[in-house]
Short mmCIF file of C-alpha atoms in Angstrom, two decimals:
data_model
loop_
_atom_site.label_atom_id
_atom_site.label_comp_id
_atom_site.label_asym_id
_atom_site.label_seq_id
_atom_site.Cartn_x
_atom_site.Cartn_y
_atom_site.Cartn_z
CA MET A 1 -49.76 -143.54 -76.90
CA HIS A 2 -50.61 -140.55 -74.71
CA ASN A 3 -46.98 -140.29 -73.48
CA ASP A 4 -45.75 -140.52 -77.06
CA ARG A 5 -47.90 -137.53 -78.00
CA TRP A 6 -46.55 -135.60 -75.02
CA ARG A 7 -42.92 -136.39 -75.91
CA ALA A 8 -43.61 -135.31 -79.49
CA ILE A 9 -45.02 -131.97 -78.29
CA VAL A 10 -41.99 -131.30 -76.08
CA SER A 11 -39.55 -132.28 -78.83
CA ARG A 12 -41.18 -129.75 -81.18
CA ALA A 13 -40.49 -126.98 -78.65
CA HIS A 14 -37.21 -125.84 -80.20
CA VAL A 15 -34.67 -125.16 -77.44
CA PRO A 16 -32.40 -122.79 -79.45
CA GLN A 17 -35.41 -120.63 -80.35
CA MET A 18 -36.53 -120.56 -76.71
CA VAL A 19 -33.04 -119.33 -75.81
CA GLU A 20 -33.26 -116.51 -78.37
CA ASP A 21 -36.70 -115.49 -77.09
CA PHE A 22 -35.40 -115.51 -73.53
CA LEU A 23 -32.40 -113.32 -74.36
CA THR A 24 -34.58 -110.84 -76.25
CA GLU A 25 -37.11 -110.60 -73.44
CA PHE A 26 -34.65 -110.63 -70.54
CA GLY A 27 -32.37 -107.93 -71.94
CA ASP A 28 -29.93 -106.46 -69.40
CA ARG A 29 -31.96 -107.05 -66.23
CA TYR A 30 -28.85 -108.30 -64.44
CA GLY A 31 -27.54 -104.74 -64.62
CA ASP A 32 -23.99 -104.39 -63.35
CA ALA A 33 -23.71 -108.03 -62.27
CA GLN A 34 -20.78 -109.86 -63.84
CA VAL A 35 -22.77 -112.09 -66.22
CA SER A 36 -21.59 -112.01 -69.84
CA ASP A 37 -23.93 -112.43 -72.81
CA GLU A 38 -22.19 -115.69 -73.69
CA GLU A 39 -22.69 -117.09 -70.20
CA LEU A 40 -26.32 -115.98 -70.13
CA ARG A 41 -26.91 -117.75 -73.46
CA LEU A 42 -25.23 -120.94 -72.24
CA THR A 43 -27.10 -121.13 -68.93
CA ALA A 44 -30.42 -120.41 -70.69
CA PHE A 45 -29.74 -123.27 -73.12
CA GLU A 46 -28.83 -125.63 -70.28
CA ALA A 47 -31.94 -124.64 -68.31
CA PHE A 48 -34.36 -125.25 -71.18
CA ALA A 49 -32.58 -128.46 -72.22
CA HIS A 50 -32.66 -129.91 -68.70
CA ILE A 51 -36.28 -128.91 -68.06
CA THR A 52 -37.50 -130.42 -71.35
CA ASP A 53 -35.48 -133.60 -70.72
CA VAL A 54 -37.13 -133.97 -67.32
CA LEU A 55 -40.57 -133.33 -68.84
CA THR A 56 -40.12 -136.19 -71.33
CA GLY A 57 -38.59 -138.56 -68.78
CA ALA A 58 -35.19 -138.53 -70.51
CA MET A 59 -33.61 -137.17 -67.32
CA PRO A 60 -34.60 -137.81 -63.69
CA LEU A 61 -35.48 -134.69 -61.72
CA GLU A 62 -32.59 -135.41 -59.34
CA ASP A 63 -30.08 -135.13 -62.22
CA MET A 64 -31.18 -131.54 -62.81
CA GLU A 65 -30.04 -130.65 -59.30
CA ALA A 66 -26.34 -130.35 -60.19
CA HIS A 67 -27.06 -127.74 -62.89
CA SER A 68 -29.53 -125.90 -60.65
CA GLN A 69 -27.12 -125.70 -57.74
CA ALA A 70 -24.20 -124.63 -59.92
CA LEU A 71 -26.33 -121.85 -61.42
CA GLY A 72 -27.51 -120.62 -58.01
CA ARG A 73 -23.97 -120.58 -56.59
CA ARG A 74 -22.58 -118.87 -59.68
CA ARG A 75 -25.17 -116.08 -59.68
CA ALA A 76 -24.57 -115.41 -55.97
CA GLN A 77 -20.83 -115.14 -56.61
CA GLN A 78 -21.50 -112.73 -59.49
CA GLY A 79 -23.47 -110.36 -57.29
CA VAL A 80 -26.83 -110.98 -58.97
CA GLU A 81 -29.82 -109.92 -56.87
CA LEU A 82 -32.03 -112.86 -55.89
CA ALA A 83 -35.10 -111.05 -57.24
CA TRP A 84 -33.45 -110.79 -60.68
CA LEU A 85 -32.64 -114.50 -60.62
CA ILE A 86 -36.24 -115.39 -59.74
CA ASP A 87 -37.41 -113.11 -62.58
CA ALA A 88 -35.22 -115.07 -64.99
CA ILE A 89 -36.67 -118.40 -63.87
CA GLN A 90 -40.22 -117.10 -64.14
CA LEU A 91 -39.42 -115.93 -67.65
CA ASP A 92 -38.16 -119.45 -68.41
CA PHE A 93 -41.61 -120.76 -67.51
CA THR A 94 -43.43 -118.13 -69.57
CA ILE A 95 -41.37 -118.83 -72.69
CA LEU A 96 -41.51 -122.60 -72.21
CA TRP A 97 -45.29 -122.50 -71.87
CA SER A 98 -45.67 -120.34 -74.98
CA HIS A 99 -43.55 -122.71 -77.08
CA LEU A 100 -45.34 -125.80 -75.76
CA ARG A 101 -48.72 -124.30 -76.64
CA THR A 102 -47.52 -123.63 -80.16
CA ALA A 103 -45.97 -127.10 -80.44
CA ALA A 104 -49.17 -128.77 -79.20
CA GLY A 105 -51.22 -127.29 -82.04
CA ALA A 106 -54.58 -129.04 -82.10
CA ASP A 107 -53.55 -131.43 -79.32
CA GLN A 108 -54.16 -128.95 -76.49
CA ASP A 109 -55.78 -131.66 -74.35
CA THR A 110 -52.46 -133.46 -73.99
CA LEU A 111 -50.79 -130.20 -73.00
CA ILE A 112 -53.49 -129.46 -70.41
CA ASP A 113 -53.04 -132.93 -68.95
CA HIS A 114 -49.37 -132.11 -68.25
CA VAL A 115 -49.80 -128.61 -66.81
CA SER A 116 -49.27 -129.83 -63.26
CA GLN A 117 -46.10 -131.68 -64.32
CA ILE A 118 -44.72 -128.55 -66.02
CA HIS A 119 -45.49 -126.47 -62.95
CA SER A 120 -43.92 -129.05 -60.64
CA VAL A 121 -40.69 -129.30 -62.66
CA VAL A 122 -40.25 -125.54 -63.02
CA THR A 123 -41.06 -124.99 -59.32
CA SER A 124 -38.50 -127.63 -58.31
CA TYR A 125 -35.92 -125.98 -60.56
CA ASN A 126 -36.74 -122.60 -59.02
CA LEU A 127 -36.35 -123.90 -55.47
CA MET A 128 -33.08 -125.71 -56.19
CA VAL A 129 -31.54 -122.62 -57.80
CA ARG A 130 -32.80 -120.33 -55.04
CA ASP A 131 -31.62 -122.57 -52.20
CA ALA A 132 -28.15 -122.88 -53.73
CA PHE A 133 -28.03 -119.10 -54.18
CA LEU A 134 -28.96 -118.47 -50.54
CA LEU A 135 -26.52 -121.09 -49.26
CA GLU A 136 -23.70 -119.51 -51.27
CA GLU A 137 -24.57 -116.07 -49.93
CA ALA A 138 -24.58 -117.45 -46.38
CA ARG A 139 -21.26 -119.20 -46.98
CA SER A 140 -19.57 -116.07 -48.29
CA HIS A 141 -20.96 -113.97 -45.45
CA ASN A 142 -19.86 -116.48 -42.87
CA ASP A 143 -16.39 -116.44 -44.37
CA ALA A 144 -16.34 -112.68 -43.84
CA GLN A 145 -17.58 -113.13 -40.29
CA LEU A 146 -14.87 -115.69 -39.60
CA ALA A 147 -12.27 -113.33 -41.02
CA HIS A 148 -13.51 -110.60 -38.70
CA ALA A 149 -13.62 -112.91 -35.69
CA ARG A 150 -9.84 -113.29 -35.46
CA HIS A 151 -9.32 -109.53 -35.41
CA VAL A 152 -12.16 -108.83 -32.97
CA GLU A 153 -10.84 -111.54 -30.65
CA ARG A 154 -7.46 -109.84 -30.73
CA LEU A 155 -9.06 -106.46 -30.04
CA PHE A 156 -10.84 -107.76 -26.94
CA SER A 157 -8.45 -110.36 -25.54
CA ALA A 158 -4.90 -109.09 -26.10
CA GLU A 159 -3.36 -107.98 -22.83
CA GLN A 160 -1.91 -104.87 -24.45
CA LEU A 161 -2.57 -103.08 -27.73
CA ASP A 162 -0.59 -100.07 -28.89
CA PRO A 163 -1.86 -97.54 -31.46
CA PHE A 164 -0.19 -99.50 -34.26
CA ASP A 165 -2.08 -102.65 -33.21
CA ILE A 166 -5.38 -100.74 -33.11
CA ALA A 167 -4.71 -99.34 -36.59
CA GLU A 168 -4.01 -102.85 -37.86
CA VAL A 169 -7.34 -104.13 -36.51
CA ALA A 170 -9.16 -101.12 -37.96
CA ARG A 171 -7.73 -101.83 -41.41
CA ALA A 172 -8.72 -105.49 -41.17
CA LEU A 173 -12.29 -104.59 -40.18
CA GLY A 174 -12.58 -101.79 -42.72
CA VAL A 175 -13.35 -99.04 -40.21
CA GLY A 176 -11.78 -95.64 -39.61
CA LEU A 177 -9.46 -94.79 -36.76
CA THR A 178 -11.67 -91.86 -35.78
CA ASP A 179 -15.02 -93.62 -36.22
CA SER A 180 -17.53 -93.47 -33.38
CA PHE A 181 -19.27 -96.71 -32.50
CA ASP A 182 -22.42 -97.96 -30.89
CA VAL A 183 -21.48 -100.83 -28.59
CA ILE A 184 -23.94 -103.25 -27.01
CA VAL A 185 -22.82 -105.91 -24.57
CA ALA A 186 -25.44 -108.51 -23.72
CA HIS A 187 -25.55 -109.94 -20.21
CA PRO A 188 -24.45 -113.61 -20.27
CA SER A 189 -28.10 -114.63 -19.86
CA ALA A 190 -28.92 -112.84 -23.14
CA ALA A 191 -25.73 -113.47 -25.15
CA ILE A 192 -27.32 -116.02 -27.48
CA ARG A 193 -30.34 -113.79 -27.98
CA LEU A 194 -28.30 -110.76 -29.09
CA ASN A 195 -26.16 -112.91 -31.38
CA SER A 196 -29.31 -114.30 -33.02
CA LEU A 197 -30.98 -110.89 -33.30
CA LEU A 198 -27.99 -109.35 -35.08
CA ARG A 199 -26.95 -112.40 -37.11
CA SER A 200 -27.83 -110.78 -40.45
CA PRO A 201 -25.95 -107.46 -40.07
CA ILE A 202 -23.00 -109.25 -38.47
CA SER A 203 -22.80 -111.83 -41.26
CA THR A 204 -22.92 -109.12 -43.93
CA GLY A 205 -20.25 -107.00 -42.25
CA GLN A 206 -22.52 -104.08 -41.35
CA ALA A 207 -21.83 -104.86 -37.71
CA PHE A 208 -19.31 -106.90 -35.75
CA GLY A 209 -20.09 -109.40 -33.03
CA HIS A 210 -18.06 -111.69 -30.80
CA GLY A 211 -18.45 -113.65 -27.59
CA PHE A 212 -16.24 -112.41 -24.75
CA ARG A 213 -16.05 -113.60 -21.13
CA GLY A 214 -19.55 -115.05 -21.27
CA THR A 215 -21.08 -111.92 -22.79
CA PHE A 216 -21.80 -111.16 -26.44
CA VAL A 217 -20.40 -107.88 -27.75
CA ALA A 218 -21.87 -106.23 -30.85
CA PHE A 219 -20.62 -102.96 -32.29
CA TRP A 220 -20.85 -100.94 -35.48
CA PRO A 221 -19.79 -97.53 -36.77
CA MET A 222 -22.60 -95.11 -35.98
CA ALA A 223 -22.65 -93.95 -39.60
CA ARG A 224 -23.82 -97.46 -40.60
CA ARG A 225 -26.78 -97.65 -38.25
CA PRO A 226 -29.52 -96.66 -40.74
CA ALA A 227 -28.34 -99.31 -43.20
CA SER A 228 -29.90 -102.19 -41.26
CA THR A 229 -33.31 -102.46 -39.66
CA GLN A 230 -31.87 -104.89 -37.11
CA LEU A 231 -29.39 -102.28 -35.87
CA SER A 232 -32.17 -99.80 -35.14
CA SER A 233 -34.75 -102.36 -34.06
CA ASP A 234 -36.83 -101.69 -30.97
CA LEU A 235 -36.09 -105.30 -30.06
CA LEU A 236 -32.57 -104.28 -29.06
CA VAL A 237 -34.02 -102.31 -26.15
CA THR A 238 -35.47 -105.52 -24.72
CA VAL A 239 -32.11 -107.32 -24.60
CA PRO A 240 -30.69 -107.36 -21.04
CA GLY A 241 -27.36 -105.63 -21.28
CA VAL A 242 -25.44 -102.38 -21.43
CA ARG A 243 -25.06 -99.94 -24.31
CA PHE A 244 -22.07 -97.67 -24.75
CA PRO A 245 -23.24 -94.97 -27.17
CA HIS A 246 -20.88 -92.68 -29.10
CA THR A 247 -17.82 -94.76 -28.23
CA ALA A 248 -14.66 -93.19 -29.65
CA GLY A 249 -12.57 -95.51 -31.81
CA LEU A 250 -11.76 -99.19 -31.50
CA GLU A 251 -9.83 -98.56 -28.29
CA GLY A 252 -13.10 -97.35 -26.79
CA VAL A 253 -14.85 -100.48 -28.09
CA ARG A 254 -12.17 -102.62 -26.44
CA ASN A 255 -12.57 -100.78 -23.14
CA ALA A 256 -16.35 -101.17 -23.25
CA ALA A 257 -16.13 -104.92 -23.88
CA ARG A 258 -13.66 -105.40 -21.05
CA GLN A 259 -15.55 -103.18 -18.58
CA ALA A 260 -18.99 -104.69 -19.13
CA PRO A 261 -18.38 -107.81 -16.96
CA SER A 262 -17.60 -105.53 -14.00
CA ILE A 263 -20.87 -103.69 -14.59
CA PHE A 264 -22.81 -106.97 -14.69
CA ALA A 265 -21.07 -108.13 -11.51
CA ALA A 266 -22.49 -105.03 -9.80
CA THR A 267 -25.97 -105.05 -11.34
CA GLY A 268 -26.68 -108.75 -11.57
CA GLU A 269 -29.09 -109.86 -14.30
CA LEU A 270 -30.84 -106.94 -15.98
CA SER A 271 -34.37 -106.66 -17.34
CA MET A 272 -33.55 -104.60 -20.43
CA LEU A 273 -30.84 -102.62 -22.21
CA TYR A 274 -29.44 -99.68 -20.24
CA ASP A 275 -27.00 -96.99 -21.27
CA ALA A 276 -23.70 -97.39 -19.44
CA PRO A 277 -23.82 -94.07 -17.50
CA GLU A 278 -26.98 -95.23 -15.76
CA LEU A 279 -25.35 -98.45 -14.58
CA LEU A 280 -22.00 -97.02 -13.52
CA TRP A 281 -23.65 -95.87 -10.28
CA ALA A 282 -24.00 -99.56 -9.39
CA VAL A 283 -20.25 -100.10 -9.92
CA ALA A 284 -19.54 -97.17 -7.60
CA GLY A 285 -22.03 -98.58 -5.11
CA ASP A 286 -20.23 -101.93 -5.20
CA ALA A 287 -16.93 -100.22 -4.42
CA LEU A 288 -18.41 -98.25 -1.49
CA ALA A 289 -20.21 -101.30 -0.12
CA ASN A 290 -16.86 -102.73 0.97
CA PHE A 291 -16.39 -99.89 3.46
CA GLU A 292 -17.75 -100.17 6.99
CA HIS A 293 -20.84 -98.08 7.73
CA SER A 294 -21.47 -97.27 4.07
CA GLY A 295 -24.95 -98.77 4.41
CA ILE A 296 -24.98 -99.58 0.68
CA ASN A 297 -25.81 -103.27 1.09
CA GLU A 298 -28.75 -102.53 3.39
CA LEU A 299 -29.99 -99.77 1.08
CA THR A 300 -29.70 -102.06 -1.94
CA ARG A 301 -31.89 -104.65 -0.21
CA ASP A 302 -34.46 -102.01 0.75
CA ILE A 303 -34.72 -100.70 -2.80
CA ASP A 304 -34.88 -104.25 -4.15
CA THR A 305 -37.86 -104.84 -1.85
CA LEU A 306 -39.60 -101.84 -3.42
CA ARG A 307 -38.79 -103.16 -6.90
CA TRP A 308 -40.45 -106.52 -6.30
CA GLU A 309 -43.14 -105.77 -3.72
CA HIS A 310 -44.15 -102.16 -4.44
CA GLU A 311 -43.49 -101.61 -8.15
CA PRO A 312 -45.39 -98.27 -8.47
CA VAL A 313 -43.30 -96.86 -5.62
CA TYR A 314 -40.10 -98.14 -7.24
CA GLU A 315 -41.07 -96.61 -10.61
CA THR A 316 -41.74 -93.30 -8.85
CA LEU A 317 -38.30 -93.47 -7.23
CA VAL A 318 -36.65 -94.08 -10.63
CA ALA A 319 -38.59 -91.29 -12.33
CA PHE A 320 -37.89 -88.79 -9.56
CA LEU A 321 -34.17 -89.56 -9.58
CA ASP A 322 -34.20 -88.87 -13.34
CA SER A 323 -35.96 -85.52 -13.09
CA GLY A 324 -35.67 -84.25 -9.49
CA SER A 325 -39.15 -82.77 -9.90
CA VAL A 326 -42.49 -83.90 -8.47
CA LYS A 327 -44.30 -82.21 -11.36
CA ASP A 328 -42.15 -83.89 -14.03
CA THR A 329 -42.41 -87.24 -12.28
CA ALA A 330 -46.20 -86.99 -12.21
CA ARG A 331 -46.21 -86.16 -15.93
CA THR A 332 -43.90 -89.09 -16.74
CA LEU A 333 -45.99 -91.58 -14.77
CA GLY A 334 -49.35 -90.10 -15.73
CA CYS A 335 -50.50 -89.64 -12.15
CA HIS A 336 -51.38 -86.79 -9.75
CA ARG A 337 -48.62 -84.90 -7.94
CA ASN A 338 -50.10 -85.91 -4.57
CA THR A 339 -49.69 -89.54 -5.62
CA VAL A 340 -46.01 -88.90 -6.30
CA ILE A 341 -45.57 -87.20 -2.91
CA ASN A 342 -47.27 -90.11 -1.10
CA ARG A 343 -45.08 -92.65 -2.89
CA LEU A 344 -41.92 -90.72 -2.07
CA ARG A 345 -42.97 -90.86 1.60
CA GLN A 346 -43.14 -94.65 1.21
CA VAL A 347 -39.59 -94.56 -0.16
CA THR A 348 -38.52 -92.68 2.97
CA ASP A 349 -40.37 -95.13 5.23
CA THR A 350 -38.66 -98.11 3.57
CA THR A 351 -35.15 -96.76 3.04
CA GLY A 352 -34.79 -93.91 5.50
CA LEU A 353 -33.83 -91.59 2.61
CA ASP A 354 -35.41 -88.30 1.69
CA ILE A 355 -34.45 -88.25 -1.97
CA SER A 356 -35.44 -84.61 -2.33
CA HIS A 357 -32.09 -83.99 -0.58
CA PRO A 358 -29.08 -84.29 -2.93
CA LYS A 359 -27.00 -86.49 -0.61
CA ASP A 360 -29.83 -88.97 -0.12
CA ALA A 361 -30.57 -88.94 -3.85
CA ALA A 362 -26.91 -89.80 -4.53
CA LYS A 363 -27.09 -92.72 -2.08
CA ALA A 364 -30.24 -93.98 -3.79
CA LEU A 365 -28.54 -93.84 -7.20
CA LEU A 366 -25.65 -95.93 -5.87
CA ALA A 367 -28.07 -98.70 -4.91
CA LEU A 368 -30.77 -98.31 -7.58
CA ARG A 369 -29.43 -100.72 -10.25
CA ARG A 370 -27.22 -102.73 -7.93
CA ALA A 371 -27.84 -106.41 -7.24
CA PRO A 372 -28.44 -107.28 -3.56
CA HIS A 373 -25.51 -108.99 -1.82
#
């Protein structure tokens, strides 16, 4: 008897009138999205019809899934914002509840008894539509990423590329021939991490990313950087790797990707992201280490000892090589100048270098970021 009263209440909630109320209230909230008035009317009718059928038991909840998923996919393809879609579903609930209250009349107790059912059905509908929407967005973005992958692979791996080839890749990626790029190449130990960190901007085409020779290379036109919080995230600084800032054109991007493995061979595993100019000293140090009496290998081991056993001394060495000034080094490290002088003496005791002398400072730079061999 109770279920009969409930079915009677739901049947008195007139679906065509709910559709009209929805259209009046919703207006043009979808803005420039490609949703016609006729389609909006049809999908509103289907939504209310399916929800009321589920409420009365005429349709299993699972059978509503096909409509929900089709709607979510369709709205994603039409460029509807997810927030607008959620607004529409919330409006469905508001209008449905209003009509059910009117239909219940004096039998409000029966309506109250089914509030949790109404909420559960509408929530399930909401989640099914939303999940389908997000999956469709992800699918379309991944398609774009896959389309980019072929061209980026060609950019990095082709033995030779002439200007015509570069222009072809630029057109495929939608970038300019004269664009400047930020390029980050993650050390192989951090390749998965960088890929994960930049998954969103890469999947949406704001950035490009591709695995290459064990590394992961990410790059984007510098003009696009502010468009994504991930591209300017402080987390990027913590990724072990090398950054090539202000890289000129896609040929420069190609060169950076192909040169990074040589840098990593010289530096070994890194602790953070470094700009390329700072690490190129290690590449030069590697080249000089092959010559007899260069002393680079011994110096590299000495500096590595400072790094691991006397960290404050190592930090003082790094800061002094950056500034060349005891005063500036003290300011950078937040310590007294006498402390800096004492630590520099420890550098001399360990390495035999007086880095206040330009030649010794140059030798220290050659070994500073180099991995011991």
